[in-house]
Amino acid sequence: MSDSTSVLCVGNATEDEVVHFNGELHEEQSVRSQSKLSVGGGATNTALVLGSTQYVDSVYLAAPIGMDDRGHRVLTKLKNNNVDLVLERGDDESTPLIRAFIFEDEKPQYAHENVGFEPFSPEDIPEDVWDDVDHVHMTSFDKEITTEFATYAAEHDITISFNPTQGYADTEFGDVVQNASLVQMNRSESETFRERNGPLGTVVDELDTDVVITHGPAGCTMYSRDGVASHSGYPNAVDEVVDTVGAGDSFMAGLVSSWLAGKNM
């Protein structure tokens, strides 16, 4: 990999409303809550963090963003974090809104508005961007689109990272996995991955793919042709975890940037 590295992230861009509840919901009773707006979408979150890392020079995002107020707020956040949007914004598209409901000691629950979007393909990315891209990062947001981008990247000797997320259990991404150089997933996703692709050691050896499994607060494990490496995480890093929304996407950004820089993993 050259000293100057450029990454194209492909996926969804959303505006997220994260709502924290200070107790359980009960019929005809009110519970105290706090909410905040942020930018979301797995690939978008990863792009935002990559835009601030020292190992990546240019970050591009291929994601549908509407001309509505949500889209303007998302675009402002991208610009402030050195991320270039490379798809034309649709006049008739609405930027999706995702609501994350956070209850103490429970996994987040989600609801959405306006999640539909016009399909896009590698041909919609400007040629000068493709000429600059060294690596493509994708999530499991859409099988057809990710397959097209994975195929294009592989045909042009561009490395690929894949982060299967929501919806992965319901849809196979065989062609994406076949072309990926780096795959990161959590424990639940890794169980589905093993069922479809066999033992991780076989995937690593036959596809020459590095696989990383995250274990929440207990760190992660990396499988590669160099062997198996584990990190125990940082269990005492903070006194209180507020929420974990976007944590995996941020981890992915650090992993991709270090992997591209050839750091000792």
Coordinates of N, CA and C in Angstrom, one line a residue, residues 119-252:
P119 N -31.3 2.7 -6.3 CA -30.0 1.9 -6.4 C -28.9 2.7 -7.1
F120 N -27.7 2.3 -6.8 CA -26.5 3.0 -7.4 C -25.5 1.9 -7.7
S121 N -24.5 2.2 -8.5 CA -23.5 1.2 -8.9 C -22.2 1.8 -9.0
P122 N -21.1 1.0 -9.3 CA -19.8 1.6 -9.5 C -19.7 2.6 -10.6
E123 N -20.6 2.5 -11.6 CA -20.5 3.4 -12.7 C -21.0 4.8 -12.3
D124 N -21.6 4.9 -11.2 CA -22.1 6.2 -10.7 C -21.0 7.0 -9.9
I125 N -19.8 6.3 -9.7 CA -18.7 7.0 -9.1 C -17.8 7.6 -10.1
P126 N -17.4 8.9 -10.0 CA -16.6 9.5 -11.0 C -15.3 8.8 -11.2
E127 N -14.8 8.8 -12.4 CA -13.6 8.1 -12.8 C -12.4 8.6 -12.0
D128 N -12.3 9.9 -11.7 CA -11.1 10.4 -11.0 C -11.1 9.9 -9.6
V129 N -12.3 9.6 -9.0 CA -12.3 9.0 -7.7 C -11.8 7.6 -7.7
W130 N -12.3 6.8 -8.7 CA -11.8 5.4 -8.8 C -10.3 5.4 -9.0
D131 N -9.8 6.3 -9.8 CA -8.4 6.4 -10.0 C -7.6 6.6 -8.7
D132 N -8.2 7.2 -7.7 CA -7.5 7.6 -6.5 C -7.7 6.5 -5.4
V133 N -8.8 5.7 -5.5 CA -9.2 4.8 -4.4 C -8.2 3.6 -4.3
D134 N -7.8 3.3 -3.1 CA -6.9 2.1 -2.8 C -7.7 1.0 -2.1
H135 N -8.8 1.4 -1.5 CA -9.5 0.4 -0.7 C -11.0 0.8 -0.7
V136 N -11.9 -0.3 -0.7 CA -13.3 -0.1 -0.6 C -13.8 -0.8 0.6
H137 N -14.6 0.0 1.4 CA -15.2 -0.6 2.6 C -16.7 -0.6 2.5
M138 N -17.3 -1.8 2.9 CA -18.8 -1.9 2.7 C -19.4 -2.6 3.9
T139 N -20.7 -2.4 4.1 CA -21.5 -3.1 5.0 C -22.5 -4.0 4.3
S140 N -23.4 -4.7 5.0 CA -24.4 -5.5 4.4 C -25.7 -4.8 4.2
F141 N -25.6 -3.5 3.8 CA -26.9 -2.8 3.6 C -27.7 -3.2 2.4
D142 N -27.1 -3.7 1.4 CA -27.8 -4.1 0.2 C -26.9 -5.1 -0.6
K143 N -27.5 -6.3 -0.8 CA -26.7 -7.4 -1.4 C -26.3 -7.1 -2.9
E144 N -27.2 -6.6 -3.7 CA -26.9 -6.3 -5.1 C -25.8 -5.3 -5.2
I145 N -26.0 -4.2 -4.5 CA -25.0 -3.1 -4.6 C -23.6 -3.5 -4.1
T146 N -23.6 -4.1 -2.9 CA -22.3 -4.5 -2.4 C -21.6 -5.5 -3.3
T147 N -22.4 -6.4 -3.9 CA -21.8 -7.4 -4.8 C -21.2 -6.7 -6.0
E148 N -21.9 -5.7 -6.6 CA -21.3 -5.0 -7.7 C -20.1 -4.3 -7.4
F149 N -20.0 -3.6 -6.3 CA -18.8 -2.9 -5.9 C -17.7 -3.8 -5.5
A150 N -18.0 -4.9 -4.9 CA -16.9 -5.9 -4.6 C -16.3 -6.5 -5.9
T151 N -17.2 -6.8 -6.8 CA -16.7 -7.3 -8.1 C -15.8 -6.3 -8.9
Y152 N -16.3 -5.0 -8.9 CA -15.5 -4.0 -9.6 C -14.2 -3.8 -8.9
A153 N -14.2 -3.7 -7.6 CA -12.9 -3.5 -6.8 C -12.0 -4.6 -7.1
A154 N -12.4 -5.9 -7.0 CA -11.6 -7.0 -7.3 C -11.0 -7.0 -8.7
E155 N -11.8 -6.6 -9.6 CA -11.3 -6.6 -11.0 C -10.2 -5.5 -11.2
H156 N -10.2 -4.5 -10.4 CA -9.3 -3.4 -10.5 C -8.2 -3.5 -9.4
D157 N -8.0 -4.6 -8.8 CA -7.0 -4.8 -7.7 C -7.1 -3.8 -6.6
I158 N -8.3 -3.5 -6.2 CA -8.5 -2.7 -5.0 C -9.0 -3.6 -3.9
T159 N -8.3 -3.4 -2.7 CA -8.6 -4.3 -1.6 C -10.0 -3.9 -1.0
I160 N -10.6 -4.9 -0.3 CA -12.0 -4.7 0.1 C -12.1 -5.1 1.6
S161 N -12.8 -4.3 2.4 CA -13.2 -4.8 3.7 C -14.7 -4.8 3.8
F162 N -15.2 -5.8 4.6 CA -16.6 -6.0 4.7 C -17.0 -6.2 6.1
N163 N -18.1 -5.4 6.5 CA -18.6 -5.4 7.9 C -20.1 -5.8 7.9
P164 N -20.4 -7.1 8.0 CA -21.8 -7.6 8.0 C -22.5 -7.0 9.2
T165 N -23.6 -6.4 9.0 CA -24.3 -5.7 10.2 C -25.8 -6.2 10.1
Q166 N -26.7 -5.2 10.4 CA -28.1 -5.5 10.5 C -28.6 -6.1 9.1
G167 N -29.3 -7.2 9.2 CA -29.8 -7.9 8.0 C -28.9 -9.0 7.5
Y168 N -27.7 -9.1 8.0 CA -26.8 -10.1 7.5 C -27.4 -11.5 7.7
A169 N -28.1 -11.7 8.8 CA -28.6 -13.1 9.1 C -29.6 -13.5 8.1
D170 N -30.2 -12.6 7.4 CA -31.3 -12.9 6.4 C -30.8 -13.0 5.0
T171 N -29.6 -12.5 4.7 CA -29.2 -12.4 3.3 C -27.7 -12.9 3.2
E172 N -27.4 -13.7 2.2 CA -26.0 -14.2 2.0 C -25.3 -13.2 1.1
F173 N -24.0 -13.0 1.4 CA -23.1 -12.1 0.7 C -21.9 -12.9 0.2
G174 N -22.1 -14.0 -0.4 CA -21.1 -14.9 -0.8 C -20.0 -14.3 -1.7
D175 N -20.4 -13.6 -2.7 CA -19.5 -12.9 -3.6 C -18.6 -11.9 -3.0
V176 N -19.3 -11.2 -2.0 CA -18.5 -10.1 -1.3 C -17.5 -10.8 -0.4
V177 N -17.8 -11.8 0.3 CA -16.9 -12.5 1.2 C -15.7 -13.1 0.3
Q178 N -16.1 -13.6 -0.8 CA -15.0 -14.2 -1.7 C -14.0 -13.2 -2.1
N179 N -14.4 -12.0 -2.3 CA -13.4 -10.9 -2.7 C -12.8 -10.1 -1.6
A180 N -13.3 -10.3 -0.4 CA -12.9 -9.4 0.7 C -11.5 -9.8 1.2
S181 N -10.7 -8.8 1.5 CA -9.4 -9.0 2.2 C -9.5 -8.9 3.7
L182 N -10.5 -8.3 4.2 CA -10.7 -8.1 5.6 C -12.1 -8.1 5.9
V183 N -12.5 -8.9 6.9 CA -13.9 -9.0 7.4 C -13.9 -8.8 8.9
Q184 N -14.8 -8.0 9.4 CA -15.0 -7.7 10.8 C -16.4 -7.9 11.2
M185 N -16.7 -8.6 12.3 CA -18.1 -8.9 12.7 C -18.1 -9.2 14.2
N186 N -19.3 -9.1 14.8 CA -19.4 -9.4 16.2 C -19.7 -10.9 16.3
R187 N -19.8 -11.4 17.6 CA -20.0 -12.8 17.8 C -21.2 -13.4 17.2
S188 N -22.3 -12.7 17.2 CA -23.6 -13.2 16.6 C -23.4 -13.3 15.1
E189 N -22.9 -12.3 14.5 CA -22.7 -12.3 13.0 C -21.7 -13.4 12.6
S190 N -20.7 -13.7 13.5 CA -19.7 -14.7 13.2 C -20.3 -16.1 13.2
E191 N -21.3 -16.3 14.0 CA -22.0 -17.6 14.0 C -22.6 -17.9 12.6
T192 N -23.3 -16.8 12.1 CA -23.9 -17.0 10.8 C -22.8 -17.1 9.7
F193 N -21.8 -16.4 9.9 CA -20.7 -16.4 8.9 C -20.1 -17.9 8.8
R194 N -19.9 -18.5 10.0 CA -19.3 -19.8 10.0 C -20.3 -20.8 9.4
E195 N -21.6 -20.7 9.7 CA -22.6 -21.6 9.1 C -22.5 -21.6 7.5
R196 N -22.3 -20.4 7.0 CA -22.3 -20.2 5.5 C -20.9 -20.5 4.9
N197 N -19.9 -20.2 5.6 CA -18.5 -20.3 4.9 C -17.6 -21.3 5.5
G198 N -18.0 -22.0 6.6 CA -17.1 -23.0 7.2 C -16.2 -22.4 8.3
P199 N -15.3 -23.2 8.8 CA -14.4 -22.7 9.9 C -13.6 -21.5 9.4
L200 N -13.4 -20.6 10.4 CA -12.6 -19.4 10.1 C -11.3 -19.7 9.5
G201 N -10.6 -20.7 10.0 CA -9.3 -21.1 9.6 C -9.3 -21.4 8.1
T202 N -10.4 -22.1 7.6 CA -10.5 -22.5 6.2 C -10.7 -21.2 5.4
V203 N -11.5 -20.3 5.8 CA -11.7 -19.0 5.1 C -10.4 -18.3 5.0
V204 N -9.7 -18.2 6.1 CA -8.4 -17.5 6.1 C -7.4 -18.1 5.1
D205 N -7.3 -19.4 5.1 CA -6.3 -20.1 4.3 C -6.7 -20.1 2.8
E206 N -8.0 -20.4 2.5 CA -8.4 -20.5 1.1 C -8.6 -19.2 0.4
L207 N -9.1 -18.2 1.2 CA -9.4 -16.9 0.5 C -8.3 -15.8 0.8
D208 N -7.4 -16.2 1.7 CA -6.4 -15.2 2.2 C -7.1 -13.9 2.7
T209 N -8.0 -14.2 3.6 CA -8.8 -13.1 4.1 C -8.5 -13.0 5.6
D210 N -8.3 -11.8 6.1 CA -8.1 -11.6 7.6 C -9.5 -11.4 8.2
V211 N -9.8 -12.1 9.3 CA -11.1 -12.1 9.9 C -11.0 -11.6 11.3
V212 N -11.7 -10.6 11.7 CA -11.7 -10.1 13.1 C -13.1 -10.3 13.7
I213 N -13.1 -10.9 14.9 CA -14.4 -11.1 15.7 C -14.3 -10.2 16.9
T214 N -15.3 -9.3 17.1 CA -15.3 -8.5 18.3 C -16.2 -9.2 19.4
H215 N -15.8 -8.9 20.6 CA -16.4 -9.6 21.8 C -17.0 -8.5 22.8
G216 N -17.5 -7.4 22.2 CA -18.0 -6.4 23.1 C -16.9 -5.8 24.0
P217 N -17.2 -5.7 25.3 CA -16.1 -5.2 26.2 C -15.0 -6.1 26.4
A218 N -15.1 -7.4 25.9 CA -14.0 -8.3 26.1 C -13.0 -8.3 25.0
G219 N -13.0 -7.3 24.2 CA -11.9 -7.2 23.1 C -12.3 -7.8 21.8
C220 N -11.3 -8.4 21.2 CA -11.5 -9.0 19.9 C -10.4 -10.1 19.6
T221 N -10.7 -10.9 18.5 CA -9.8 -11.9 18.1 C -9.6 -11.8 16.6
M222 N -8.4 -11.8 16.1 CA -8.0 -11.7 14.7 C -7.5 -13.1 14.2
Y223 N -8.0 -13.5 13.1 CA -7.5 -14.7 12.4 C -6.9 -14.4 11.1
S224 N -5.7 -14.7 10.9 CA -5.0 -14.5 9.7 C -4.0 -15.6 9.4
R225 N -3.3 -15.5 8.2 CA -2.4 -16.6 7.9 C -1.2 -16.5 8.8
D226 N -1.0 -15.4 9.5 CA 0.1 -15.4 10.5 C -0.3 -16.0 11.8
G227 N -1.5 -16.4 12.0 CA -1.9 -17.0 13.2 C -3.2 -16.3 13.8
V228 N -3.4 -16.6 15.1 CA -4.5 -16.0 15.8 C -4.0 -15.1 16.9
A229 N -4.6 -13.9 16.9 CA -4.2 -12.9 17.9 C -5.4 -12.4 18.6
S230 N -5.3 -12.1 19.9 CA -6.4 -11.6 20.7 C -6.0 -10.4 21.5
H231 N -7.0 -9.6 21.8 CA -6.9 -8.4 22.6 C -8.0 -8.4 23.6
S232 N -7.7 -8.2 24.9 CA -8.7 -8.3 26.0 C -9.6 -7.1 26.1
G233 N -9.3 -6.1 25.3 CA -10.2 -4.9 25.5 C -9.7 -4.0 26.6
Y234 N -10.6 -3.0 26.9 CA -10.3 -2.1 28.0 C -11.4 -2.0 29.0
P235 N -11.6 -3.0 29.8 CA -12.8 -3.1 30.7 C -12.9 -2.0 31.7
N236 N -11.8 -1.4 32.0 CA -11.8 -0.3 33.1 C -11.5 1.0 32.5
A237 N -11.7 1.2 31.2 CA -11.4 2.5 30.5 C -12.4 3.6 30.9
V238 N -13.6 3.2 31.1 CA -14.6 4.3 31.5 C -15.4 3.7 32.7
D239 N -15.9 4.7 33.5 CA -16.7 4.3 34.7 C -18.1 3.9 34.3
E240 N -18.7 4.5 33.3 CA -20.0 4.1 32.9 C -20.2 4.2 31.4
V241 N -20.7 3.1 30.8 CA -21.0 3.1 29.3 C -22.4 3.7 29.1
V242 N -22.4 4.8 28.3 CA -23.7 5.5 28.1 C -24.5 4.7 27.1
D243 N -23.9 4.4 25.9 CA -24.5 3.5 24.9 C -23.5 3.1 23.9
T244 N -23.7 2.0 23.2 CA -22.8 1.5 22.3 C -23.1 1.6 20.8
V245 N -24.1 2.5 20.5 CA -24.5 2.8 19.1 C -23.3 3.3 18.3
G246 N -22.9 2.7 17.3 CA -21.8 3.1 16.4 C -20.5 2.6 16.9
A247 N -20.4 1.9 18.0 CA -19.1 1.5 18.5 C -18.4 0.5 17.5
G248 N -19.1 -0.4 16.9 CA -18.5 -1.3 16.0 C -18.0 -0.6 14.7
D249 N -18.7 0.4 14.3 CA -18.3 1.2 13.1 C -17.0 1.9 13.4
S250 N -16.9 2.5 14.6 CA -15.7 3.2 15.0 C -14.5 2.2 15.1
F251 N -14.8 1.1 15.7 CA -13.7 0.0 15.7 C -13.3 -0.3 14.3
M252 N -14.2 -0.5 13.4 CA -13.9 -0.8 12.0 C -13.0 0.2 11.4

